[in-house]
Structure formats: C-alpha cells, structure tokens
Amino acid sequence: TQLLEQSPQFLSIQEGENLTVYCNSSSVFSSLQWYRQEPGEGPVLLVTVVTGGEVKKLKRLTFQFGDARKDSSLHITAAQPGDTGLYLCAGRLSGAGSYQLTFGKGTKLSVIP
Amino acid sequence: ETGVTQTPRHLVMGMTNKKSLKCEQHLGHNAMYWYKQSAKKPLELMFVYNFKEQTENNSVPSRFSPECPNSSHLFLHLHTLQPEDSALYLCASSQDFTENTGELFFGEGSRLTVL
C-alpha cells in the first residue's frame, strides 16, 4: 500500500479541456508539494501547501489541500501541450522528526494539440 | 537549469563492474539526496546528507555506497549491481533536510542500465 495514492495514473486529453488529478492518503501531512517532471528532466516544484483547506492558484493551475491535510487535488483549466508531463505529489508526515519527503507514483498527463 | 548537475547522464554497466555517479549543486544548499525512480514505482529515497552528515539510509543494499565529501558534492558508488537496479537515479538538494516546506531541486538524472 502506497502512502500517497495518485489518480488517475494516465490521462490523455485534448488541448483546451479541463482536468483534475488527485492525491490521497490515510495519513496526515504537515506539508504537501506538487512537482512536474518532463521527459529527460528532474521534477520541478510547482507549489507547496501547508494549511488544511488552503487553495493556491498558479496561472491556469489550482491546487487544494484537504481540510484534514490528508489529500490534495490539482485542477488545470484549458490545458495546453506545454502542460504535458508527470505530475507528482509529495508530502511530509505530521509528527516530530518526520522530515522525509514521500512521493506518489504520479499522474502522466498528455495534452494533444 | 536547476543548479544541480549530474554525470554521467547515461551509464551501462555489467554486473561485475564498479562505477560512480556524481552530483554537484551550485545553490549553497546544505542537504543532498539520492532518489531512485523506477517504472511503476514512486520515487524512492535512498540516502540523505544534511550538513555533510548522513541522516537517512532507507535500507539500501550495500552494493550502493554514498559519499559526500562536502556540501556541494555527492557521489553514489556502484558495484556488483543487479539488473533490477536499472533505473533513473536522481540527485536533489535543499536548504536544510529538516525544513518542513523545503523545496527539492533535482538534477536531470543518471539513467543506469545493468546488463
């Protein structure tokens, strides 16, 4: 069982469509991050959320942290081919001495022109 | 350009070879990491060095041996690997391992194939 479950695993959509990907867990996190990884590159941070219920917007991307700090979602509006990549959520467990950043398997997004 | 450079980008080695992966960061960070990325698996944390001290070793087999001579350089020494060790090995750095919201800066990875 994975600590962080991401869904869907794969998503292929047409340019201009909207989409949402999810990151779920039964554990509570002190902070959660979303990274995007393009082919041949390492992951790059998109956002960090720390407060339950927090919503952050980054241009066409909207990130939400669940009220209980156990889950998160990423919504993309009017997807573009440049959004193609592997979206990874990663979290640090709540509790003393929990510094390790644990990753989900990711959602592989393809945006077709 | 993330400020983290990994070499080589690609490596093919036999099971009896000894090789090393190198990582260098130009960000002035104090923490450096090795992650393993395999198909159908999450990124797996292998080792963490914080202020040059190894703080995490996630039950990694002894055929992987890390070395951190200073805060800017990190090596992963490889010997007698198995085919299942074939993967993308990612190096990352951050300001401090204990920072709750710390951002990881990744290199482009070293793609390892073990024959």
CSV table of C-alpha atoms in Angstrom, one decimal:
chain,number,residue,atom,x,y,z
A,1,THR,CA,0.0,0.0,0.0
A,2,GLN,CA,1.3,3.4,-1.1
A,3,LEU,CA,1.4,6.2,1.4
A,4,LEU,CA,0.2,8.6,-1.3
A,5,GLU,CA,-2.2,7.3,-3.9
A,6,GLN,CA,-2.4,9.4,-7.1
A,7,SER,CA,-5.2,9.1,-9.7
A,8,PRO,CA,-5.6,8.7,-12.5
A,9,GLN,CA,-2.3,7.1,-13.4
A,10,PHE,CA,-2.6,8.2,-17.0
A,11,LEU,CA,-4.6,11.0,-18.6
A,12,SER,CA,-4.8,11.9,-22.3
A,13,ILE,CA,-6.9,15.0,-23.2
A,14,GLN,CA,-7.4,17.5,-26.0
A,15,GLU,CA,-6.0,21.0,-25.8
A,16,GLY,CA,-8.4,23.3,-24.2
A,17,GLU,CA,-10.0,20.8,-21.9
A,18,ASN,CA,-10.1,21.0,-18.1
A,19,LEU,CA,-8.8,18.2,-15.8
A,20,THR,CA,-8.3,17.3,-12.2
A,21,VAL,CA,-5.8,14.9,-10.7
A,22,TYR,CA,-5.9,13.6,-7.1
A,23,CYS,CA,-3.5,12.7,-4.4
A,24,ASN,CA,-5.0,10.8,-1.4
A,25,SER,CA,-3.8,9.3,1.8
A,26,SER,CA,-5.0,8.0,5.1
A,27,SER,CA,-2.2,9.8,6.9
A,28,VAL,CA,-1.9,13.5,7.9
A,29,PHE,CA,0.7,15.6,6.3
A,30,SER,CA,2.4,18.8,7.7
A,31,SER,CA,3.0,19.9,4.2
A,32,LEU,CA,2.4,18.7,0.7
A,33,GLN,CA,4.0,19.6,-2.6
A,34,TRP,CA,3.3,19.1,-6.3
A,35,TYR,CA,6.1,18.7,-8.8
A,36,ARG,CA,6.1,18.3,-12.5
A,37,GLN,CA,8.6,16.2,-14.4
A,38,GLU,CA,9.1,16.5,-18.1
A,39,PRO,CA,10.8,13.7,-20.1
A,40,GLY,CA,14.5,13.7,-19.6
A,41,GLU,CA,14.3,16.1,-16.8
A,42,GLY,CA,14.1,16.0,-13.0
A,43,PRO,CA,11.0,17.0,-11.1
A,44,VAL,CA,10.4,20.8,-10.6
A,45,LEU,CA,8.4,22.2,-7.8
A,46,LEU,CA,5.0,23.8,-8.7
A,47,VAL,CA,3.6,24.6,-5.2
A,48,THR,CA,3.7,23.9,-1.5
A,49,VAL,CA,0.6,23.8,0.7
A,50,VAL,CA,0.6,23.7,4.5
A,51,THR,CA,-2.8,24.7,5.8
A,52,GLY,CA,-5.9,22.5,5.7
A,53,GLY,CA,-8.4,23.9,3.2
A,54,GLU,CA,-5.7,26.0,1.5
A,55,VAL,CA,-6.2,26.9,-2.2
A,56,LYS,CA,-3.4,28.2,-4.3
A,57,LYS,CA,-3.5,29.4,-7.9
A,58,LEU,CA,-0.7,29.4,-10.3
A,59,LYS,CA,-2.0,30.8,-13.6
A,60,ARG,CA,-4.2,28.0,-15.0
A,61,LEU,CA,-3.3,25.6,-12.2
A,62,THR,CA,-5.4,25.5,-9.0
A,63,PHE,CA,-4.1,23.4,-6.0
A,64,GLN,CA,-6.2,22.5,-3.0
A,65,PHE,CA,-5.1,20.9,0.3
A,66,GLY,CA,-7.9,18.9,2.0
A,67,ASP,CA,-9.3,20.2,5.3
A,68,ALA,CA,-7.9,17.3,7.2
A,69,ARG,CA,-4.5,17.6,5.4
A,70,LYS,CA,-4.8,14.0,4.1
A,71,ASP,CA,-5.4,14.8,0.4
A,72,SER,CA,-4.9,17.3,-2.4
A,73,SER,CA,-6.0,18.0,-5.9
A,74,LEU,CA,-4.6,19.8,-8.9
A,75,HIS,CA,-7.0,21.3,-11.4
A,76,ILE,CA,-5.8,22.6,-14.8
A,77,THR,CA,-8.0,24.9,-16.8
A,78,ALA,CA,-7.8,25.0,-20.6
A,79,ALA,CA,-4.9,22.5,-20.8
A,80,GLN,CA,-2.1,23.2,-23.2
A,81,PRO,CA,0.5,20.9,-24.8
A,82,GLY,CA,3.1,22.5,-22.6
A,83,ASP,CA,1.3,21.1,-19.6
A,84,THR,CA,2.3,17.6,-20.7
A,85,GLY,CA,4.4,15.8,-18.1
A,86,LEU,CA,4.4,13.6,-15.0
A,87,TYR,CA,2.7,15.3,-12.0
A,88,LEU,CA,4.0,14.1,-8.6
A,89,CYS,CA,2.6,14.9,-5.2
A,90,ALA,CA,4.9,14.6,-2.3
A,91,GLY,CA,4.3,15.0,1.4
A,92,ARG,CA,6.0,15.3,4.8
A,93,LEU,CA,4.1,13.4,7.5
A,94,SER,CA,2.9,15.3,10.5
A,95,GLY,CA,4.8,14.5,13.7
A,96,ALA,CA,8.1,15.1,15.4
A,97,GLY,CA,11.2,14.1,13.4
A,98,SER,CA,9.2,13.5,10.2
A,99,TYR,CA,11.4,15.2,7.6
A,100,GLN,CA,11.4,12.7,4.8
A,101,LEU,CA,9.5,13.7,1.6
A,102,THR,CA,7.4,10.8,0.3
A,103,PHE,CA,6.3,10.8,-3.3
A,104,GLY,CA,3.3,9.3,-5.0
A,105,LYS,CA,3.6,7.3,-8.3
A,106,GLY,CA,2.4,10.3,-10.3
A,107,THR,CA,-0.1,11.1,-13.0
A,108,LYS,CA,1.2,11.1,-16.5
A,109,LEU,CA,-0.6,13.8,-18.5
A,110,SER,CA,-0.6,14.1,-22.3
A,111,VAL,CA,-2.2,17.1,-23.8
A,112,ILE,CA,-2.9,16.6,-27.5
A,113,PRO,CA,-2.8,19.7,-29.8
B,1,GLU,CA,19.0,24.7,-15.4
B,2,THR,CA,18.2,23.9,-11.8
B,3,GLY,CA,21.7,24.4,-10.3
B,4,VAL,CA,22.1,20.7,-9.8
B,5,THR,CA,24.3,18.8,-12.3
B,6,GLN,CA,24.6,15.0,-12.6
B,7,THR,CA,27.1,13.0,-14.5
B,8,PRO,CA,27.0,10.8,-16.4
B,9,ARG,CA,23.5,11.2,-17.9
B,10,HIS,CA,23.6,7.6,-19.2
B,11,LEU,CA,25.5,4.6,-17.9
B,12,VAL,CA,25.6,1.0,-19.0
B,13,MET,CA,27.4,-1.5,-16.8
B,14,GLY,CA,27.9,-5.2,-16.3
B,15,MET,CA,27.0,-6.9,-13.0
B,16,THR,CA,30.7,-7.1,-12.1
B,17,ASN,CA,31.7,-3.5,-12.9
B,18,LYS,CA,32.4,-0.7,-10.4
B,19,LYS,CA,31.2,2.8,-11.4
B,20,SER,CA,30.2,6.0,-9.7
B,21,LEU,CA,27.6,8.6,-10.2
B,22,LYS,CA,28.4,12.2,-9.5
B,23,CYS,CA,26.2,15.1,-8.4
B,24,GLU,CA,27.2,18.8,-7.9
B,25,GLN,CA,25.0,21.6,-6.7
B,26,HIS,CA,25.7,25.3,-7.1
B,27,LEU,CA,22.9,26.6,-4.8
B,28,GLY,CA,24.6,26.8,-1.5
B,29,HIS,CA,22.3,24.2,0.0
B,30,ASN,CA,23.1,22.1,3.0
B,31,ALA,CA,21.2,18.9,2.2
B,32,MET,CA,21.7,16.5,-0.7
B,33,TYR,CA,19.7,13.4,-1.6
B,34,TRP,CA,19.8,10.3,-3.8
B,35,TYR,CA,16.4,9.1,-5.2
B,36,LYS,CA,15.7,6.1,-7.4
B,37,GLN,CA,13.0,6.3,-10.0
B,38,SER,CA,11.8,3.1,-11.5
B,39,ALA,CA,8.8,2.4,-13.8
B,40,LYS,CA,5.5,1.9,-11.9
B,41,LYS,CA,7.1,2.8,-8.6
B,42,PRO,CA,7.1,6.1,-6.6
B,43,LEU,CA,10.4,7.9,-6.2
B,44,GLU,CA,12.3,6.1,-3.6
B,45,LEU,CA,14.6,8.0,-1.2
B,46,MET,CA,17.9,6.2,-0.9
B,47,PHE,CA,20.2,8.5,1.1
B,48,VAL,CA,20.2,11.9,2.7
B,49,TYR,CA,23.1,14.0,3.8
B,50,ASN,CA,22.4,17.1,5.9
B,51,PHE,CA,25.4,19.4,6.6
B,52,LYS,CA,27.6,16.5,5.3
B,53,GLU,CA,26.3,14.0,7.8
B,54,GLN,CA,24.3,11.0,6.6
B,55,THR,CA,20.9,11.3,8.2
B,56,GLU,CA,18.9,8.7,6.2
B,57,ASN,CA,19.6,5.3,4.7
B,58,ASN,CA,16.4,3.7,3.7
B,59,SER,CA,17.5,0.1,3.8
B,60,VAL,CA,19.5,0.4,0.7
B,61,PRO,CA,21.6,-2.6,-0.3
B,62,SER,CA,25.4,-2.3,0.4
B,63,ARG,CA,26.1,-2.5,-3.3
B,64,PHE,CA,25.2,1.2,-3.3
B,65,SER,CA,27.6,3.3,-1.3
B,66,PRO,CA,27.2,7.1,-1.0
B,67,GLU,CA,29.9,9.6,-0.4
B,68,CYS,CA,29.5,13.3,0.5
B,69,PRO,CA,33.0,15.0,0.7
B,70,ASN,CA,31.5,18.5,1.1
B,71,SER,CA,28.1,20.2,0.9
B,72,SER,CA,28.3,20.7,-2.8
B,73,HIS,CA,29.2,17.2,-4.0
B,74,LEU,CA,27.6,13.9,-3.7
B,75,PHE,CA,28.6,10.5,-5.2
B,76,LEU,CA,26.9,7.2,-5.5
B,77,HIS,CA,29.4,4.3,-5.8
B,78,LEU,CA,28.1,1.2,-7.5
B,79,HIS,CA,29.4,-2.3,-7.5
B,80,THR,CA,28.1,-5.8,-8.3
B,81,LEU,CA,24.7,-4.4,-9.2
B,82,GLN,CA,21.8,-6.5,-10.3
B,83,PRO,CA,19.6,-6.0,-13.5
B,84,GLU,CA,16.7,-4.8,-11.2
B,85,ASP,CA,18.9,-1.9,-10.2
B,86,SER,CA,18.4,-0.4,-13.7
B,87,ALA,CA,16.6,2.9,-13.1
B,88,LEU,CA,16.9,6.6,-13.2
B,89,TYR,CA,18.9,7.9,-10.3
B,90,LEU,CA,18.1,11.4,-9.3
B,91,CYS,CA,20.2,13.7,-7.2
B,92,ALA,CA,18.5,16.6,-5.3
B,93,SER,CA,19.4,19.4,-2.9
B,94,SER,CA,17.6,21.6,-0.5
B,95,GLN,CA,18.4,24.3,2.0
B,96,ASP,CA,18.0,22.0,5.0
B,97,PHE,CA,16.6,18.5,5.4
B,98,THR,CA,14.6,19.5,8.5
B,99,GLU,CA,12.8,22.4,6.8
B,100,ASN,CA,9.1,21.4,6.7
B,101,THR,CA,8.3,23.2,3.4
B,102,GLY,CA,11.7,22.9,1.8
B,103,GLU,CA,11.8,22.7,-1.9
B,104,LEU,CA,13.9,20.0,-3.6
B,105,PHE,CA,15.9,21.0,-6.6
B,106,PHE,CA,16.6,17.9,-8.8
B,107,GLY,CA,19.2,17.2,-11.3
B,108,GLU,CA,18.3,15.7,-14.7
B,109,GLY,CA,19.2,12.2,-13.5
B,110,SER,CA,21.6,9.4,-14.5
B,111,ARG,CA,19.9,6.6,-16.5
B,112,LEU,CA,21.5,3.4,-15.3
B,113,THR,CA,21.2,0.1,-17.2
B,114,VAL,CA,22.7,-3.0,-15.7
B,115,LEU,CA,23.3,-5.9,-18.1
